[in-house]
Amino acid sequence: MMIPYQYRTVAFTDVVVDLDGDSLRKFFLSRQVYRRTRFVVARNQDRYAVVELTKADEVELFVDVTDVRVLAGPHETLFVDRPDIDTAVPSQLLRAAHDIAAAHDIADAPRCVVVRGRYEHVNFILDAAPHRVHVLDVGPPWPAKLNDQVQRVVDTAEELPATEYVPQVVDLEEIAAGEPAGHYLLPCRGGGMSVPGAEISYLDEVPPQADWVLLGCARSRAIHDHFYPEKASSVRQVDTCPAALATRMPLPPGEARLTKCCLLEESIETRGDTVVVPWGASFTLVAEGLAAASELAGRLRSGTERDGGTA
């Protein structure tokens, strides 16, 4: 997959020659280009091609071209106007390519998608092969916080490789419905969870001891056992930790996961194919975790491809 890291290295120009390799090569070898230009989107009427240029040097303002490589010809290049897409963000370019496939009801977009996006800036994505990261969270609250944070990272992170994130949200109210009880103990009021027909108490309020089912993680259990030591061995618990849930939800080969756990407090941790961030992680820490999960997905994908799989 190729996405120019800086769209200022991508030029967009009309040409009067055919868009075959020989014609494009002759055309650009006969010209000088701006020293920062590496790629050119060449347009002839409504047809497009993308070439990569090798230059003699980058000393003078305009320099000679020494070699021309056609990355995508007109039969495999599609140009789209998407003013909603920031072409500096790889994952947004990936979204534009996916939208094309969905709009035409095809499995994959053309090999090369050229996007004229926000600020009229032009960039392209070639041979899209995204890093696929599943984001496992629980709700309520709605929207599930980790997924909402990841969406904002994906929309703004210029240095993150093109990453396709797949939201996985486990509904805590459905989990509770699968463990029927007349009284549930929740960690706190955060999220606004309710269980119709059942009484709800909140652990952080240290309510009077009752015959309840604890909906919470290992940290909640430890807090519960601290305040109610006489009930420590008998209370029924439903583990709602996303990291624990992840262990029971296998991933396809070549893909990774991002989730959270309140046993972590200040750092991220990688567990097999899963990257875990602290519960309540800052936006910065979520971005770090997503970057780690994307890198992990890339390594897993490469390993699967070497093994002959279809990641």
mmCIF file of C-alpha atoms in Angstrom:
data_model
loop_
_atom_site.group_PDB
_atom_site.id
_atom_site.type_symbol
_atom_site.label_atom_id
_atom_site.label_comp_id
_atom_site.label_asym_id
_atom_site.label_seq_id
_atom_site.Cartn_x
_atom_site.Cartn_y
_atom_site.Cartn_z
ATOM 1 C CA MET A 1 0.000 0.000 0.000
ATOM 2 C CA MET A 2 1.217 3.495 -0.758
ATOM 3 C CA ILE A 3 0.006 6.830 0.596
ATOM 4 C CA PRO A 4 2.305 9.852 0.287
ATOM 5 C CA TYR A 5 3.131 11.021 3.787
ATOM 6 C CA GLN A 6 3.010 14.666 2.733
ATOM 7 C CA TYR A 7 0.576 15.747 0.062
ATOM 8 C CA ARG A 8 2.859 18.640 -0.832
ATOM 9 C CA THR A 9 4.982 16.040 -2.640
ATOM 10 C CA VAL A 10 2.010 15.317 -4.934
ATOM 11 C CA ALA A 11 1.504 17.536 -7.979
ATOM 12 C CA PHE A 12 -1.656 17.661 -10.060
ATOM 13 C CA THR A 13 -1.365 18.659 -13.696
ATOM 14 C CA ASP A 14 -3.125 18.479 -17.048
ATOM 15 C CA VAL A 15 -1.138 16.871 -19.860
ATOM 16 C CA VAL A 16 -1.738 16.766 -23.600
ATOM 17 C CA VAL A 17 -0.136 13.370 -24.119
ATOM 18 C CA ASP A 18 -1.613 9.897 -23.889
ATOM 19 C CA LEU A 19 -1.471 8.328 -20.437
ATOM 20 C CA ASP A 20 0.505 5.253 -21.481
ATOM 21 C CA GLY A 21 3.909 4.611 -19.951
ATOM 22 C CA ASP A 22 6.049 5.678 -22.905
ATOM 23 C CA SER A 23 4.178 8.936 -23.446
ATOM 24 C CA LEU A 24 4.287 9.884 -19.794
ATOM 25 C CA ARG A 25 7.955 9.024 -19.538
ATOM 26 C CA LYS A 26 8.890 11.178 -22.536
ATOM 27 C CA PHE A 27 6.732 14.030 -21.284
ATOM 28 C CA PHE A 28 8.228 14.244 -17.785
ATOM 29 C CA LEU A 29 11.815 13.529 -18.829
ATOM 30 C CA SER A 30 11.596 16.609 -21.032
ATOM 31 C CA ARG A 31 10.616 18.887 -18.173
ATOM 32 C CA GLN A 32 11.898 20.217 -14.892
ATOM 33 C CA VAL A 33 9.827 19.892 -11.741
ATOM 34 C CA TYR A 34 9.705 21.599 -8.371
ATOM 35 C CA ARG A 35 12.344 20.033 -6.148
ATOM 36 C CA ARG A 36 9.837 18.713 -3.579
ATOM 37 C CA THR A 37 7.624 17.002 -6.148
ATOM 38 C CA ARG A 38 7.837 13.229 -6.027
ATOM 39 C CA PHE A 39 4.471 12.151 -7.443
ATOM 40 C CA VAL A 40 2.300 13.580 -10.193
ATOM 41 C CA VAL A 41 -1.376 12.984 -10.847
ATOM 42 C CA ALA A 42 -1.582 13.483 -14.605
ATOM 43 C CA ARG A 43 -4.970 14.292 -16.131
ATOM 44 C CA ASN A 44 -5.960 14.109 -19.775
ATOM 45 C CA GLN A 45 -9.586 15.209 -20.049
ATOM 46 C CA ASP A 46 -11.426 12.855 -17.671
ATOM 47 C CA ARG A 47 -8.722 10.185 -17.454
ATOM 48 C CA TYR A 48 -6.000 9.988 -14.806
ATOM 49 C CA ALA A 49 -2.663 8.332 -14.164
ATOM 50 C CA VAL A 50 -0.205 8.550 -11.276
ATOM 51 C CA VAL A 51 3.565 8.598 -11.766
ATOM 52 C CA GLU A 52 6.557 8.666 -9.452
ATOM 53 C CA LEU A 53 9.521 10.817 -10.426
ATOM 54 C CA THR A 54 13.210 10.409 -9.719
ATOM 55 C CA LYS A 55 15.123 13.690 -9.780
ATOM 56 C CA ALA A 56 18.759 14.560 -10.346
ATOM 57 C CA ASP A 57 18.898 16.344 -6.980
ATOM 58 C CA GLU A 58 16.844 18.632 -4.768
ATOM 59 C CA VAL A 59 19.258 21.561 -4.570
ATOM 60 C CA GLU A 60 17.812 24.047 -7.021
ATOM 61 C CA LEU A 61 14.211 25.200 -6.952
ATOM 62 C CA PHE A 62 13.430 23.310 -10.185
ATOM 63 C CA VAL A 63 15.358 20.171 -11.129
ATOM 64 C CA ASP A 64 15.669 17.672 -13.975
ATOM 65 C CA VAL A 65 13.747 14.406 -13.952
ATOM 66 C CA THR A 66 15.960 11.346 -14.424
ATOM 67 C CA ASP A 67 13.388 8.557 -14.283
ATOM 68 C CA VAL A 68 9.617 8.086 -14.436
ATOM 69 C CA ARG A 69 7.652 5.174 -13.010
ATOM 70 C CA VAL A 70 3.963 4.750 -13.711
ATOM 71 C CA LEU A 71 2.286 3.670 -10.474
ATOM 72 C CA ALA A 72 -1.246 3.437 -11.863
ATOM 73 C CA GLY A 73 -2.607 3.868 -15.360
ATOM 74 C CA PRO A 74 -5.964 5.326 -16.392
ATOM 75 C CA HIS A 75 -7.746 1.974 -16.371
ATOM 76 C CA GLU A 76 -6.977 1.495 -12.662
ATOM 77 C CA THR A 77 -7.171 5.072 -11.361
ATOM 78 C CA LEU A 78 -10.297 6.860 -10.142
ATOM 79 C CA PHE A 79 -10.502 10.521 -9.173
ATOM 80 C CA VAL A 80 -13.030 11.739 -6.612
ATOM 81 C CA ASP A 81 -13.912 15.113 -5.124
ATOM 82 C CA ARG A 82 -14.401 14.679 -1.364
ATOM 83 C CA PRO A 83 -14.288 18.040 0.438
ATOM 84 C CA ASP A 84 -15.071 16.202 3.692
ATOM 85 C CA ILE A 85 -11.809 14.212 3.514
ATOM 86 C CA ASP A 86 -8.548 15.531 4.965
ATOM 87 C CA THR A 87 -6.059 14.069 2.516
ATOM 88 C CA ALA A 88 -3.229 14.374 5.054
ATOM 89 C CA VAL A 89 -4.861 11.661 7.198
ATOM 90 C CA PRO A 90 -4.237 8.144 5.816
ATOM 91 C CA SER A 91 -7.290 6.601 7.450
ATOM 92 C CA GLN A 92 -9.514 9.238 5.873
ATOM 93 C CA LEU A 93 -8.126 8.398 2.434
ATOM 94 C CA LEU A 94 -8.861 4.765 3.223
ATOM 95 C CA ARG A 95 -12.439 5.730 4.065
ATOM 96 C CA ALA A 96 -12.805 7.455 0.710
ATOM 97 C CA ALA A 97 -11.632 4.287 -1.059
ATOM 98 C CA HIS A 98 -14.046 2.149 0.964
ATOM 99 C CA ASP A 99 -16.902 4.508 0.162
ATOM 100 C CA ILE A 100 -16.233 4.053 -3.549
ATOM 101 C CA ALA A 101 -16.421 0.278 -3.209
ATOM 102 C CA ALA A 102 -19.657 0.534 -1.229
ATOM 103 C CA ALA A 103 -21.221 2.972 -3.688
ATOM 104 C CA HIS A 104 -20.482 0.665 -6.618
ATOM 105 C CA ASP A 105 -21.338 -2.510 -4.663
ATOM 106 C CA ILE A 106 -17.922 -4.038 -5.330
ATOM 107 C CA ALA A 107 -15.515 -5.803 -3.004
ATOM 108 C CA ASP A 108 -12.597 -3.448 -3.563
ATOM 109 C CA ALA A 109 -12.006 0.070 -4.824
ATOM 110 C CA PRO A 110 -9.808 0.611 -7.915
ATOM 111 C CA ARG A 111 -6.074 0.076 -7.376
ATOM 112 C CA CYS A 112 -5.540 3.812 -7.113
ATOM 113 C CA VAL A 113 -7.966 6.364 -5.743
ATOM 114 C CA VAL A 114 -7.033 10.023 -6.148
ATOM 115 C CA VAL A 115 -8.847 12.317 -3.738
ATOM 116 C CA ARG A 116 -9.237 16.068 -3.982
ATOM 117 C CA GLY A 117 -10.285 16.832 -0.445
ATOM 118 C CA ARG A 118 -10.440 19.540 2.163
ATOM 119 C CA TYR A 119 -8.541 22.714 1.298
ATOM 120 C CA GLU A 120 -8.481 21.459 -2.346
ATOM 121 C CA HIS A 121 -5.455 19.333 -1.471
ATOM 122 C CA VAL A 122 -4.844 16.242 -3.611
ATOM 123 C CA ASN A 123 -3.448 12.920 -2.463
ATOM 124 C CA PHE A 124 -3.876 9.271 -3.405
ATOM 125 C CA ILE A 125 -4.054 5.775 -1.955
ATOM 126 C CA LEU A 126 -2.591 2.919 -3.984
ATOM 127 C CA ASP A 127 -3.216 -0.801 -3.399
ATOM 128 C CA ALA A 128 -5.150 -0.270 -0.167
ATOM 129 C CA ALA A 129 -4.244 -2.911 2.425
ATOM 130 C CA PRO A 130 -5.260 -1.404 5.763
ATOM 131 C CA HIS A 131 -4.271 -2.486 9.223
ATOM 132 C CA ARG A 132 -7.512 -3.850 10.731
ATOM 133 C CA VAL A 133 -8.107 -3.156 14.420
ATOM 134 C CA HIS A 134 -11.174 -4.294 16.366
ATOM 135 C CA VAL A 135 -12.090 -1.943 19.213
ATOM 136 C CA LEU A 136 -13.847 -3.772 22.035
ATOM 137 C CA ASP A 137 -15.755 -1.683 24.551
ATOM 138 C CA VAL A 138 -18.824 -1.989 26.752
ATOM 139 C CA GLY A 139 -21.907 0.204 26.963
ATOM 140 C CA PRO A 140 -23.607 2.069 28.419
ATOM 141 C CA PRO A 141 -22.515 4.805 28.247
ATOM 142 C CA TRP A 142 -23.575 5.542 24.678
ATOM 143 C CA PRO A 143 -21.661 6.132 22.586
ATOM 144 C CA ALA A 144 -19.191 3.663 24.050
ATOM 145 C CA LYS A 145 -16.323 5.909 25.138
ATOM 146 C CA LEU A 146 -13.317 3.979 23.808
ATOM 147 C CA ASN A 147 -14.899 3.611 20.375
ATOM 148 C CA ASP A 148 -15.763 7.305 20.331
ATOM 149 C CA GLN A 149 -12.185 8.229 21.246
ATOM 150 C CA VAL A 150 -10.761 5.910 18.577
ATOM 151 C CA GLN A 151 -13.005 7.445 15.921
ATOM 152 C CA ARG A 152 -11.615 10.879 16.757
ATOM 153 C CA VAL A 153 -8.036 9.589 16.627
ATOM 154 C CA VAL A 154 -8.618 7.941 13.244
ATOM 155 C CA ASP A 155 -10.115 11.174 11.919
ATOM 156 C CA THR A 156 -7.123 13.315 12.890
ATOM 157 C CA ALA A 157 -3.929 11.224 13.187
ATOM 158 C CA GLU A 158 -1.660 12.081 10.257
ATOM 159 C CA GLU A 159 1.125 9.721 11.391
ATOM 160 C CA LEU A 160 -1.126 6.689 11.943
ATOM 161 C CA PRO A 161 -0.960 4.179 9.066
ATOM 162 C CA ALA A 162 -4.202 3.657 7.165
ATOM 163 C CA THR A 163 -6.222 1.830 9.794
ATOM 164 C CA GLU A 164 -9.662 0.302 9.490
ATOM 165 C CA TYR A 165 -11.226 0.073 12.906
ATOM 166 C CA VAL A 166 -14.089 -2.288 13.612
ATOM 167 C CA PRO A 167 -16.256 -1.324 16.603
ATOM 168 C CA GLN A 168 -17.259 -4.148 18.936
ATOM 169 C CA VAL A 169 -19.558 -3.015 21.735
ATOM 170 C CA VAL A 170 -20.897 -5.426 24.325
ATOM 171 C CA ASP A 171 -24.216 -4.268 25.822
ATOM 172 C CA LEU A 172 -24.011 -4.556 29.595
ATOM 173 C CA GLU A 173 -27.784 -4.526 29.905
ATOM 174 C CA GLU A 174 -27.928 -7.620 27.694
ATOM 175 C CA ILE A 175 -25.287 -9.284 29.862
ATOM 176 C CA ALA A 176 -27.383 -8.503 32.942
ATOM 177 C CA ALA A 177 -30.482 -9.915 31.242
ATOM 178 C CA GLY A 178 -28.568 -13.153 30.720
ATOM 179 C CA GLU A 179 -27.898 -13.357 34.468
ATOM 180 C CA PRO A 180 -31.355 -12.663 35.915
ATOM 181 C CA ALA A 181 -31.487 -11.309 39.456
ATOM 182 C CA GLY A 182 -33.675 -9.074 41.542
ATOM 183 C CA HIS A 183 -30.807 -6.863 42.693
ATOM 184 C CA TYR A 184 -27.600 -5.801 40.919
ATOM 185 C CA LEU A 185 -24.565 -4.014 42.292
ATOM 186 C CA LEU A 186 -22.856 -1.768 39.748
ATOM 187 C CA PRO A 187 -19.473 -0.080 40.202
ATOM 188 C CA CYS A 188 -20.943 3.446 39.930
ATOM 189 C CA ARG A 189 -23.675 5.522 38.314
ATOM 190 C CA GLY A 190 -21.501 6.336 35.304
ATOM 191 C CA GLY A 191 -23.115 5.416 31.990
ATOM 192 C CA GLY A 192 -26.690 5.438 33.262
ATOM 193 C CA MET A 193 -27.199 1.681 33.108
ATOM 194 C CA SER A 194 -30.550 0.274 34.142
ATOM 195 C CA VAL A 195 -32.011 -3.214 34.422
ATOM 196 C CA PRO A 196 -35.813 -3.169 34.073
ATOM 197 C CA GLY A 197 -37.568 -4.859 36.967
ATOM 198 C CA ALA A 198 -34.467 -5.067 39.151
ATOM 199 C CA GLU A 199 -33.134 -2.999 42.019
ATOM 200 C CA ILE A 200 -29.801 -1.252 41.377
ATOM 201 C CA SER A 201 -27.168 -0.272 43.948
ATOM 202 C CA TYR A 202 -23.789 1.361 43.385
ATOM 203 C CA LEU A 203 -20.567 0.075 44.891
ATOM 204 C CA ASP A 204 -18.933 3.501 45.188
ATOM 205 C CA GLU A 205 -21.777 4.559 47.504
ATOM 206 C CA VAL A 206 -21.107 1.552 49.811
ATOM 207 C CA PRO A 207 -24.775 0.629 50.232
ATOM 208 C CA PRO A 208 -26.010 -1.678 53.004
ATOM 209 C CA GLN A 209 -25.166 -5.273 52.247
ATOM 210 C CA ALA A 210 -27.823 -7.137 50.271
ATOM 211 C CA ASP A 211 -28.323 -10.259 48.218
ATOM 212 C CA TRP A 212 -27.087 -8.866 44.901
ATOM 213 C CA VAL A 213 -25.222 -9.856 41.760
ATOM 214 C CA LEU A 214 -22.069 -7.838 41.150
ATOM 215 C CA LEU A 215 -21.719 -6.585 37.586
ATOM 216 C CA GLY A 216 -18.087 -5.543 37.427
ATOM 217 C CA CYS A 217 -14.459 -6.399 36.824
ATOM 218 C CA ALA A 218 -11.640 -7.681 39.017
ATOM 219 C CA ARG A 219 -11.090 -4.213 40.484
ATOM 220 C CA SER A 220 -14.767 -3.960 41.385
ATOM 221 C CA ARG A 221 -14.560 -7.372 43.026
ATOM 222 C CA ALA A 222 -11.542 -6.316 45.092
ATOM 223 C CA ILE A 223 -13.351 -3.148 46.231
ATOM 224 C CA HIS A 224 -16.458 -5.168 47.029
ATOM 225 C CA ASP A 225 -14.515 -7.697 49.097
ATOM 226 C CA HIS A 226 -12.830 -4.857 50.986
ATOM 227 C CA PHE A 227 -16.135 -3.354 52.092
ATOM 228 C CA TYR A 228 -18.047 -6.611 52.478
ATOM 229 C CA PRO A 229 -15.477 -9.208 53.643
ATOM 230 C CA GLU A 230 -18.134 -11.484 55.105
ATOM 231 C CA LYS A 231 -19.767 -11.759 51.671
ATOM 232 C CA ALA A 232 -16.498 -12.085 49.728
ATOM 233 C CA SER A 233 -16.755 -15.790 49.009
ATOM 234 C CA SER A 234 -20.462 -15.972 48.282
ATOM 235 C CA VAL A 235 -21.347 -13.014 46.068
ATOM 236 C CA ARG A 236 -22.158 -13.914 42.475
ATOM 237 C CA GLN A 237 -20.238 -11.835 39.939
ATOM 238 C CA VAL A 238 -20.626 -11.258 36.223
ATOM 239 C CA ASP A 239 -17.249 -10.149 34.841
ATOM 240 C CA THR A 240 -17.755 -7.130 32.587
ATOM 241 C CA CYS A 241 -14.090 -6.298 31.990
ATOM 242 C CA PRO A 242 -13.578 -5.646 28.254
ATOM 243 C CA ALA A 243 -10.102 -7.206 28.398
ATOM 244 C CA ALA A 244 -11.585 -10.353 29.930
ATOM 245 C CA LEU A 245 -14.394 -10.411 27.363
ATOM 246 C CA ALA A 246 -11.765 -10.118 24.619
ATOM 247 C CA THR A 247 -10.201 -13.429 25.593
ATOM 248 C CA ARG A 248 -13.478 -15.142 24.675
ATOM 249 C CA MET A 249 -13.857 -13.398 21.312
ATOM 250 C CA PRO A 250 -11.210 -14.709 18.873
ATOM 251 C CA LEU A 251 -10.093 -12.519 15.988
ATOM 252 C CA PRO A 252 -9.605 -13.390 12.324
ATOM 253 C CA PRO A 253 -5.962 -14.108 11.393
ATOM 254 C CA GLY A 254 -3.907 -11.018 10.651
ATOM 255 C CA GLU A 255 -6.051 -8.629 12.706
ATOM 256 C CA ALA A 256 -5.557 -6.993 16.095
ATOM 257 C CA ARG A 257 -7.704 -5.581 18.866
ATOM 258 C CA LEU A 258 -7.738 -2.564 21.164
ATOM 259 C CA THR A 259 -9.622 -2.690 24.464
ATOM 260 C CA LYS A 260 -9.394 -1.404 28.024
ATOM 261 C CA CYS A 261 -8.958 -2.624 31.597
ATOM 262 C CA CYS A 262 -9.118 -0.769 34.923
ATOM 263 C CA LEU A 263 -6.243 -2.849 36.340
ATOM 264 C CA LEU A 264 -3.988 -0.708 34.145
ATOM 265 C CA GLU A 265 -3.557 2.866 35.277
ATOM 266 C CA GLU A 266 -0.841 4.752 33.396
ATOM 267 C CA SER A 267 0.436 2.643 30.491
ATOM 268 C CA ILE A 268 -0.641 0.345 27.693
ATOM 269 C CA GLU A 269 0.005 -3.370 27.508
ATOM 270 C CA THR A 270 0.075 -5.898 24.661
ATOM 271 C CA ARG A 271 -1.448 -9.311 25.292
ATOM 272 C CA GLY A 272 -1.136 -11.557 22.258
ATOM 273 C CA ASP A 273 -3.191 -9.983 19.477
ATOM 274 C CA THR A 274 -4.721 -7.394 21.837
ATOM 275 C CA VAL A 275 -3.487 -4.005 23.038
ATOM 276 C CA VAL A 276 -5.012 -2.863 26.326
ATOM 277 C CA VAL A 277 -5.273 0.728 27.553
ATOM 278 C CA PRO A 278 -6.340 1.851 31.042
ATOM 279 C CA TRP A 279 -10.017 2.350 31.783
ATOM 280 C CA GLY A 280 -10.631 6.077 31.467
ATOM 281 C CA ALA A 281 -7.493 6.515 29.348
ATOM 282 C CA SER A 282 -6.734 10.000 28.101
ATOM 283 C CA PHE A 283 -7.096 10.830 24.441
ATOM 284 C CA THR A 284 -3.287 10.809 24.171
ATOM 285 C CA LEU A 285 -3.018 7.334 25.685
ATOM 286 C CA VAL A 286 -5.816 6.012 23.463
ATOM 287 C CA ALA A 287 -3.919 7.351 20.452
ATOM 288 C CA GLU A 288 -0.777 5.559 21.669
ATOM 289 C CA GLY A 289 -2.736 2.346 22.121
ATOM 290 C CA LEU A 290 -4.338 2.576 18.695
ATOM 291 C CA ALA A 291 -0.949 3.172 17.074
ATOM 292 C CA ALA A 292 0.414 0.090 18.859
ATOM 293 C CA ALA A 293 -2.604 -1.987 17.797
ATOM 294 C CA SER A 294 -2.279 -0.800 14.191
ATOM 295 C CA GLU A 295 1.417 -1.695 14.140
ATOM 296 C CA LEU A 296 0.582 -5.080 15.666
ATOM 297 C CA ALA A 297 -2.077 -5.684 13.005
ATOM 298 C CA GLY A 298 0.499 -4.888 10.329
ATOM 299 C CA ARG A 299 2.925 -7.442 11.751
ATOM 300 C CA LEU A 300 0.211 -10.057 12.135
ATOM 301 C CA ARG A 301 -0.986 -9.458 8.599
ATOM 302 C CA SER A 302 2.524 -9.809 7.209
ATOM 303 C CA GLY A 303 2.999 -13.045 9.135
ATOM 304 C CA THR A 304 -0.302 -14.415 7.863
ATOM 305 C CA GLU A 305 0.588 -13.521 4.281
ATOM 306 C CA ARG A 306 3.987 -15.226 4.620
ATOM 307 C CA ASP A 307 2.234 -18.304 5.940
ATOM 308 C CA GLY A 308 -0.019 -18.370 2.904
ATOM 309 C CA GLY A 309 -3.162 -17.078 4.615
ATOM 310 C CA THR A 310 -5.575 -14.487 3.338
ATOM 311 C CA ALA A 311 -5.450 -11.602 5.769
#
